[in-house]
mmCIF file of C-alpha atoms in Angstrom:
data_model
loop_
_atom_site.group_PDB
_atom_site.id
_atom_site.type_symbol
_atom_site.label_atom_id
_atom_site.label_comp_id
_atom_site.label_asym_id
_atom_site.label_seq_id
_atom_site.Cartn_x
_atom_site.Cartn_y
_atom_site.Cartn_z
ATOM 1 C CA SER A 1098 0.000 0.000 0.000
ATOM 2 C CA GLN A 1099 1.028 3.609 -0.455
ATOM 3 C CA LYS A 1100 2.201 5.461 2.642
ATOM 4 C CA ILE A 1101 3.897 8.696 3.582
ATOM 5 C CA GLU A 1102 5.066 8.884 7.182
ATOM 6 C CA GLN A 1103 6.773 11.458 9.355
ATOM 7 C CA ASN A 1104 8.348 11.198 12.828
ATOM 8 C CA SER A 1105 5.411 9.966 14.855
ATOM 9 C CA GLU A 1106 6.619 11.495 18.103
ATOM 10 C CA ALA A 1107 6.847 15.189 18.823
ATOM 11 C CA LEU A 1108 10.391 16.520 18.684
ATOM 12 C CA ASN A 1109 11.690 18.545 21.635
ATOM 13 C CA ILE A 1110 15.046 20.283 21.291
ATOM 14 C CA GLN A 1111 17.062 23.009 22.951
ATOM 15 C CA GLU A 1112 17.421 26.428 21.377
ATOM 16 C CA GLY A 1113 20.502 26.674 19.174
ATOM 17 C CA LYS A 1114 20.534 22.971 18.268
ATOM 18 C CA THR A 1115 19.715 21.493 14.875
ATOM 19 C CA ALA A 1116 16.286 19.938 14.437
ATOM 20 C CA THR A 1117 16.041 17.045 11.982
ATOM 21 C CA LEU A 1118 12.644 15.854 10.763
ATOM 22 C CA THR A 1119 12.106 12.730 8.694
ATOM 23 C CA CYS A 1120 9.654 11.935 5.913
ATOM 24 C CA ASN A 1121 9.522 8.397 4.476
ATOM 25 C CA TYR A 1122 7.328 7.185 1.653
ATOM 26 C CA THR A 1123 6.364 3.802 0.209
ATOM 27 C CA ASN A 1124 5.050 2.918 -3.254
ATOM 28 C CA TYR A 1125 5.091 6.452 -4.595
ATOM 29 C CA SER A 1126 7.134 7.929 -7.441
ATOM 30 C CA PRO A 1127 7.297 11.565 -6.450
ATOM 31 C CA ALA A 1128 8.077 14.266 -8.976
ATOM 32 C CA TYR A 1129 8.875 16.489 -6.043
ATOM 33 C CA LEU A 1130 8.526 16.824 -2.308
ATOM 34 C CA GLN A 1131 7.601 19.943 -0.340
ATOM 35 C CA TRP A 1132 7.870 20.993 3.274
ATOM 36 C CA TYR A 1133 5.332 23.224 4.975
ATOM 37 C CA ARG A 1134 5.077 24.815 8.396
ATOM 38 C CA GLN A 1135 1.705 24.919 10.153
ATOM 39 C CA ASP A 1136 0.815 26.816 13.303
ATOM 40 C CA PRO A 1137 -2.253 25.787 15.343
ATOM 41 C CA GLY A 1138 -5.513 26.658 13.592
ATOM 42 C CA ARG A 1139 -3.722 28.154 10.592
ATOM 43 C CA GLY A 1140 -3.099 27.055 7.015
ATOM 44 C CA PRO A 1141 0.216 25.461 6.002
ATOM 45 C CA VAL A 1142 2.956 27.868 4.915
ATOM 46 C CA PHE A 1143 5.254 26.738 2.088
ATOM 47 C CA LEU A 1144 8.937 26.476 3.034
ATOM 48 C CA LEU A 1145 10.933 24.461 0.491
ATOM 49 C CA LEU A 1146 10.462 22.302 -2.582
ATOM 50 C CA ILE A 1147 12.938 19.696 -3.786
ATOM 51 C CA ARG A 1148 12.651 17.847 -7.094
ATOM 52 C CA GLU A 1149 13.440 14.186 -7.672
ATOM 53 C CA ASN A 1150 16.694 14.986 -9.474
ATOM 54 C CA GLU A 1151 17.941 17.234 -6.653
ATOM 55 C CA LYS A 1152 19.846 15.935 -3.644
ATOM 56 C CA GLU A 1153 19.771 19.004 -1.416
ATOM 57 C CA LYS A 1154 18.156 22.430 -1.173
ATOM 58 C CA ARG A 1155 18.910 25.252 1.265
ATOM 59 C CA LYS A 1156 17.139 28.416 2.318
ATOM 60 C CA GLU A 1157 18.606 30.461 5.160
ATOM 61 C CA ARG A 1158 18.620 28.148 8.228
ATOM 62 C CA LEU A 1159 16.624 25.449 6.440
ATOM 63 C CA LYS A 1160 17.989 22.476 4.520
ATOM 64 C CA VAL A 1161 16.148 19.623 2.879
ATOM 65 C CA THR A 1162 17.591 16.454 1.362
ATOM 66 C CA PHE A 1163 15.902 13.939 -0.907
ATOM 67 C CA ASP A 1164 17.077 10.360 -1.356
ATOM 68 C CA THR A 1165 14.931 8.504 -3.898
ATOM 69 C CA THR A 1166 16.817 5.266 -3.224
ATOM 70 C CA LEU A 1167 16.008 5.329 0.481
ATOM 71 C CA LYS A 1168 12.627 6.925 -0.322
ATOM 72 C CA GLN A 1169 13.267 9.531 2.318
ATOM 73 C CA SER A 1170 13.508 13.282 2.801
ATOM 74 C CA LEU A 1171 15.181 14.952 5.759
ATOM 75 C CA PHE A 1172 14.369 18.498 6.849
ATOM 76 C CA HIS A 1173 16.897 20.355 9.000
ATOM 77 C CA ILE A 1174 16.550 23.600 10.921
ATOM 78 C CA THR A 1175 19.924 24.837 12.125
ATOM 79 C CA ALA A 1176 20.406 27.215 15.074
ATOM 80 C CA SER A 1177 16.803 26.560 16.078
ATOM 81 C CA GLN A 1178 14.788 29.219 17.883
ATOM 82 C CA PRO A 1179 11.619 29.041 20.023
ATOM 83 C CA ALA A 1180 9.835 30.792 17.124
ATOM 84 C CA ASP A 1181 10.491 27.671 15.027
ATOM 85 C CA SER A 1182 8.063 25.722 17.244
ATOM 86 C CA ALA A 1183 5.246 24.491 14.995
ATOM 87 C CA THR A 1184 4.047 21.409 13.125
ATOM 88 C CA TYR A 1185 5.998 20.602 9.981
ATOM 89 C CA LEU A 1186 4.339 18.772 7.113
ATOM 90 C CA CYS A 1187 5.927 16.998 4.196
ATOM 91 C CA ALA A 1188 3.946 16.547 1.003
ATOM 92 C CA LEU A 1189 4.752 14.793 -2.233
ATOM 93 C CA LEU A 1190 3.418 15.148 -5.742
ATOM 94 C CA ASN A 1191 3.237 11.774 -7.406
ATOM 95 C CA TYR A 1192 3.831 11.324 -11.109
ATOM 96 C CA ASN A 1193 0.636 10.840 -13.101
ATOM 97 C CA GLN A 1194 -1.558 12.247 -10.343
ATOM 98 C CA GLY A 1195 -1.669 15.826 -11.522
ATOM 99 C CA GLY A 1196 -1.816 18.453 -8.805
ATOM 100 C CA LYS A 1197 -2.826 16.174 -5.946
ATOM 101 C CA LEU A 1198 -0.481 16.765 -3.004
ATOM 102 C CA ILE A 1199 -0.166 13.816 -0.613
ATOM 103 C CA PHE A 1200 0.673 14.855 2.934
ATOM 104 C CA GLY A 1201 2.275 13.133 5.868
ATOM 105 C CA GLN A 1202 0.635 13.479 9.259
ATOM 106 C CA GLY A 1203 3.084 16.142 10.408
ATOM 107 C CA THR A 1204 5.718 16.356 13.144
ATOM 108 C CA GLU A 1205 5.295 18.751 16.040
ATOM 109 C CA LEU A 1206 8.530 20.558 16.876
ATOM 110 C CA SER A 1207 9.060 22.324 20.188
ATOM 111 C CA VAL A 1208 12.186 24.427 20.708
ATOM 112 C CA LYS A 1209 12.890 25.256 24.351
ATOM 113 C CA PRO A 1210 14.846 28.370 25.353
ATOM 114 C CA ASP B 875 -0.150 41.245 -3.136
ATOM 115 C CA ALA B 876 -3.037 39.421 -1.465
ATOM 116 C CA GLY B 877 -2.497 35.798 -0.636
ATOM 117 C CA VAL B 878 -5.154 33.106 -0.628
ATOM 118 C CA THR B 879 -8.254 34.160 1.293
ATOM 119 C CA GLN B 880 -11.065 31.989 2.636
ATOM 120 C CA SER B 881 -14.439 32.676 4.174
ATOM 121 C CA PRO B 882 -15.890 32.222 6.654
ATOM 122 C CA THR B 883 -13.168 31.539 9.230
ATOM 123 C CA HIS B 884 -15.441 29.461 11.448
ATOM 124 C CA LEU B 885 -18.767 27.763 10.891
ATOM 125 C CA ILE B 886 -21.057 25.639 13.048
ATOM 126 C CA LYS B 887 -23.689 23.434 11.420
ATOM 127 C CA THR B 888 -25.884 20.537 12.456
ATOM 128 C CA ARG B 889 -26.035 17.077 10.924
ATOM 129 C CA GLY B 890 -27.913 16.919 7.652
ATOM 130 C CA GLN B 891 -27.386 20.562 6.775
ATOM 131 C CA GLN B 892 -25.513 21.895 3.772
ATOM 132 C CA VAL B 893 -22.536 24.255 3.792
ATOM 133 C CA THR B 894 -20.699 26.433 1.256
ATOM 134 C CA LEU B 895 -17.122 27.550 1.772
ATOM 135 C CA ARG B 896 -15.410 30.179 -0.366
ATOM 136 C CA CYS B 897 -11.878 30.758 -1.597
ATOM 137 C CA SER B 898 -10.113 33.509 -3.522
ATOM 138 C CA PRO B 899 -6.771 32.459 -5.001
ATOM 139 C CA LYS B 900 -3.513 34.347 -4.804
ATOM 140 C CA SER B 901 -3.233 37.075 -7.423
ATOM 141 C CA GLY B 902 -2.130 35.603 -10.744
ATOM 142 C CA HIS B 903 -3.073 32.018 -9.847
ATOM 143 C CA ASP B 904 -5.633 30.115 -11.889
ATOM 144 C CA THR B 905 -5.840 26.741 -10.142
ATOM 145 C CA VAL B 906 -7.588 26.006 -6.864
ATOM 146 C CA SER B 907 -7.356 22.842 -4.785
ATOM 147 C CA TRP B 908 -9.362 21.950 -1.699
ATOM 148 C CA TYR B 909 -8.151 19.864 1.231
ATOM 149 C CA GLN B 910 -9.737 18.554 4.417
ATOM 150 C CA GLN B 911 -7.612 18.403 7.563
ATOM 151 C CA ALA B 912 -8.865 16.497 10.590
ATOM 152 C CA LEU B 913 -7.343 17.280 13.963
ATOM 153 C CA GLY B 914 -3.839 15.860 14.297
ATOM 154 C CA GLN B 915 -3.708 14.702 10.669
ATOM 155 C CA GLY B 916 -2.206 15.982 7.458
ATOM 156 C CA PRO B 917 -4.450 17.584 4.831
ATOM 157 C CA GLN B 918 -6.359 15.199 2.531
ATOM 158 C CA PHE B 919 -6.946 16.184 -1.091
ATOM 159 C CA ILE B 920 -10.614 16.692 -2.016
ATOM 160 C CA PHE B 921 -10.433 18.037 -5.590
ATOM 161 C CA GLN B 922 -8.777 20.548 -7.879
ATOM 162 C CA TYR B 923 -10.306 23.093 -10.267
ATOM 163 C CA TYR B 924 -8.718 24.550 -13.364
ATOM 164 C CA GLU B 925 -10.449 26.504 -16.120
ATOM 165 C CA GLU B 926 -13.752 26.094 -14.252
ATOM 166 C CA GLU B 927 -13.546 22.299 -14.506
ATOM 167 C CA GLU B 928 -12.890 19.700 -11.841
ATOM 168 C CA ARG B 929 -9.599 18.305 -13.016
ATOM 169 C CA GLN B 930 -8.860 15.770 -10.314
ATOM 170 C CA ARG B 931 -10.661 14.297 -7.340
ATOM 171 C CA GLY B 932 -9.595 12.503 -4.170
ATOM 172 C CA ASN B 933 -11.456 9.789 -2.273
ATOM 173 C CA PHE B 934 -14.391 11.872 -1.120
ATOM 174 C CA PRO B 935 -18.092 11.079 -1.652
ATOM 175 C CA ASP B 936 -20.348 12.960 -4.035
ATOM 176 C CA ARG B 937 -21.674 14.980 -1.092
ATOM 177 C CA PHE B 938 -18.568 17.082 -1.666
ATOM 178 C CA SER B 939 -18.857 19.252 -4.757
ATOM 179 C CA GLY B 940 -17.277 22.411 -5.989
ATOM 180 C CA HIS B 941 -17.254 25.164 -8.487
ATOM 181 C CA GLN B 942 -14.759 27.580 -9.977
ATOM 182 C CA PHE B 943 -15.793 30.971 -11.332
ATOM 183 C CA PRO B 944 -14.351 32.898 -14.294
ATOM 184 C CA ASN B 945 -12.341 35.059 -11.874
ATOM 185 C CA TYR B 946 -10.728 31.806 -10.574
ATOM 186 C CA SER B 947 -12.380 31.982 -7.146
ATOM 187 C CA SER B 948 -13.922 28.765 -5.946
ATOM 188 C CA GLU B 949 -16.579 27.283 -3.692
ATOM 189 C CA LEU B 950 -16.706 23.994 -1.837
ATOM 190 C CA ASN B 951 -20.161 22.617 -1.072
ATOM 191 C CA VAL B 952 -20.869 19.803 1.340
ATOM 192 C CA ASN B 953 -24.369 18.300 1.509
ATOM 193 C CA ALA B 954 -25.983 16.140 4.190
ATOM 194 C CA LEU B 955 -23.318 16.979 6.755
ATOM 195 C CA LEU B 956 -22.041 14.233 9.040
ATOM 196 C CA LEU B 957 -20.272 14.595 12.376
ATOM 197 C CA GLY B 958 -17.137 13.278 10.673
ATOM 198 C CA ASP B 959 -17.087 16.262 8.313
ATOM 199 C CA SER B 960 -15.884 18.435 11.200
ATOM 200 C CA ALA B 961 -12.427 19.593 10.133
ATOM 201 C CA LEU B 962 -10.305 22.473 8.898
ATOM 202 C CA TYR B 963 -11.000 23.010 5.197
ATOM 203 C CA LEU B 964 -8.073 24.419 3.306
ATOM 204 C CA CYS B 965 -7.951 26.027 -0.081
ATOM 205 C CA ALA B 966 -4.680 26.171 -2.024
ATOM 206 C CA SER B 967 -3.922 28.043 -5.213
ATOM 207 C CA SER B 968 -1.234 27.635 -7.834
ATOM 208 C CA LEU B 969 -0.297 28.828 -11.279
ATOM 209 C CA ASP B 970 -0.875 25.907 -13.498
ATOM 210 C CA SER B 971 1.529 25.542 -16.320
ATOM 211 C CA THR B 972 2.305 21.904 -15.707
ATOM 212 C CA SER B 973 0.137 21.167 -12.639
ATOM 213 C CA THR B 974 3.327 20.703 -10.613
ATOM 214 C CA ASP B 975 3.557 24.275 -9.396
ATOM 215 C CA THR B 976 3.874 24.994 -5.667
ATOM 216 C CA GLN B 977 0.519 25.292 -3.930
ATOM 217 C CA TYR B 978 -0.046 28.176 -1.516
ATOM 218 C CA PHE B 979 -2.597 27.701 1.228
ATOM 219 C CA GLY B 980 -5.199 29.965 2.745
ATOM 220 C CA PRO B 981 -5.895 30.213 6.488
ATOM 221 C CA GLY B 982 -8.687 27.663 6.321
ATOM 222 C CA THR B 983 -12.301 27.443 7.428
ATOM 223 C CA ARG B 984 -12.971 25.567 10.648
ATOM 224 C CA LEU B 985 -16.221 23.606 10.238
ATOM 225 C CA THR B 986 -17.887 22.092 13.277
ATOM 226 C CA VAL B 987 -20.829 19.737 12.768
ATOM 227 C CA LEU B 988 -23.005 19.112 15.835
#
């Protein structure tokens, strides 16, 4: 069956450390994978997109990697801050499924001062 | 530059009623997708509209229907509401050249069915 899964447990880290979030998928052939941030009761906010032929993308303190052999994407936030506390969602766009984004369940990140 | 807007922000209905949610896409975008997000879950794709046609649909019953207007805004209609329809309904817009463009989300409409 097709699955997309993120860290099931909430992630608690200390301010200044690097947060690493995981997104694994099974039986999909993604054209690309996106990461979104979502605050409680709000809509997801787009952060980064990485295509299947890209290994790594960076934007300021954010880095995402994509390994199509392992069927995994990692999302890193370096020098984390309490303001980074939120739920992070990964979403993939599968080939031959048009514009249908398939989301993981999200990982809640809490950064303590 | 206005982002994606949705109305209303909150809505309370009772079982069996019908509801209409509205979405205005980001300026310059012509494609609108709708998602349902239950508490603690990721968004689930309902359908996508492009050029006033439903282009793609997820695994949702026919009680869920939609419409796109010539100005690209969109409506989501849900008939015969069930308790399980309580969720955050998200609208996302994109500029469709290949249907793989990044989707930008609105703030959502929180629907509660009693």
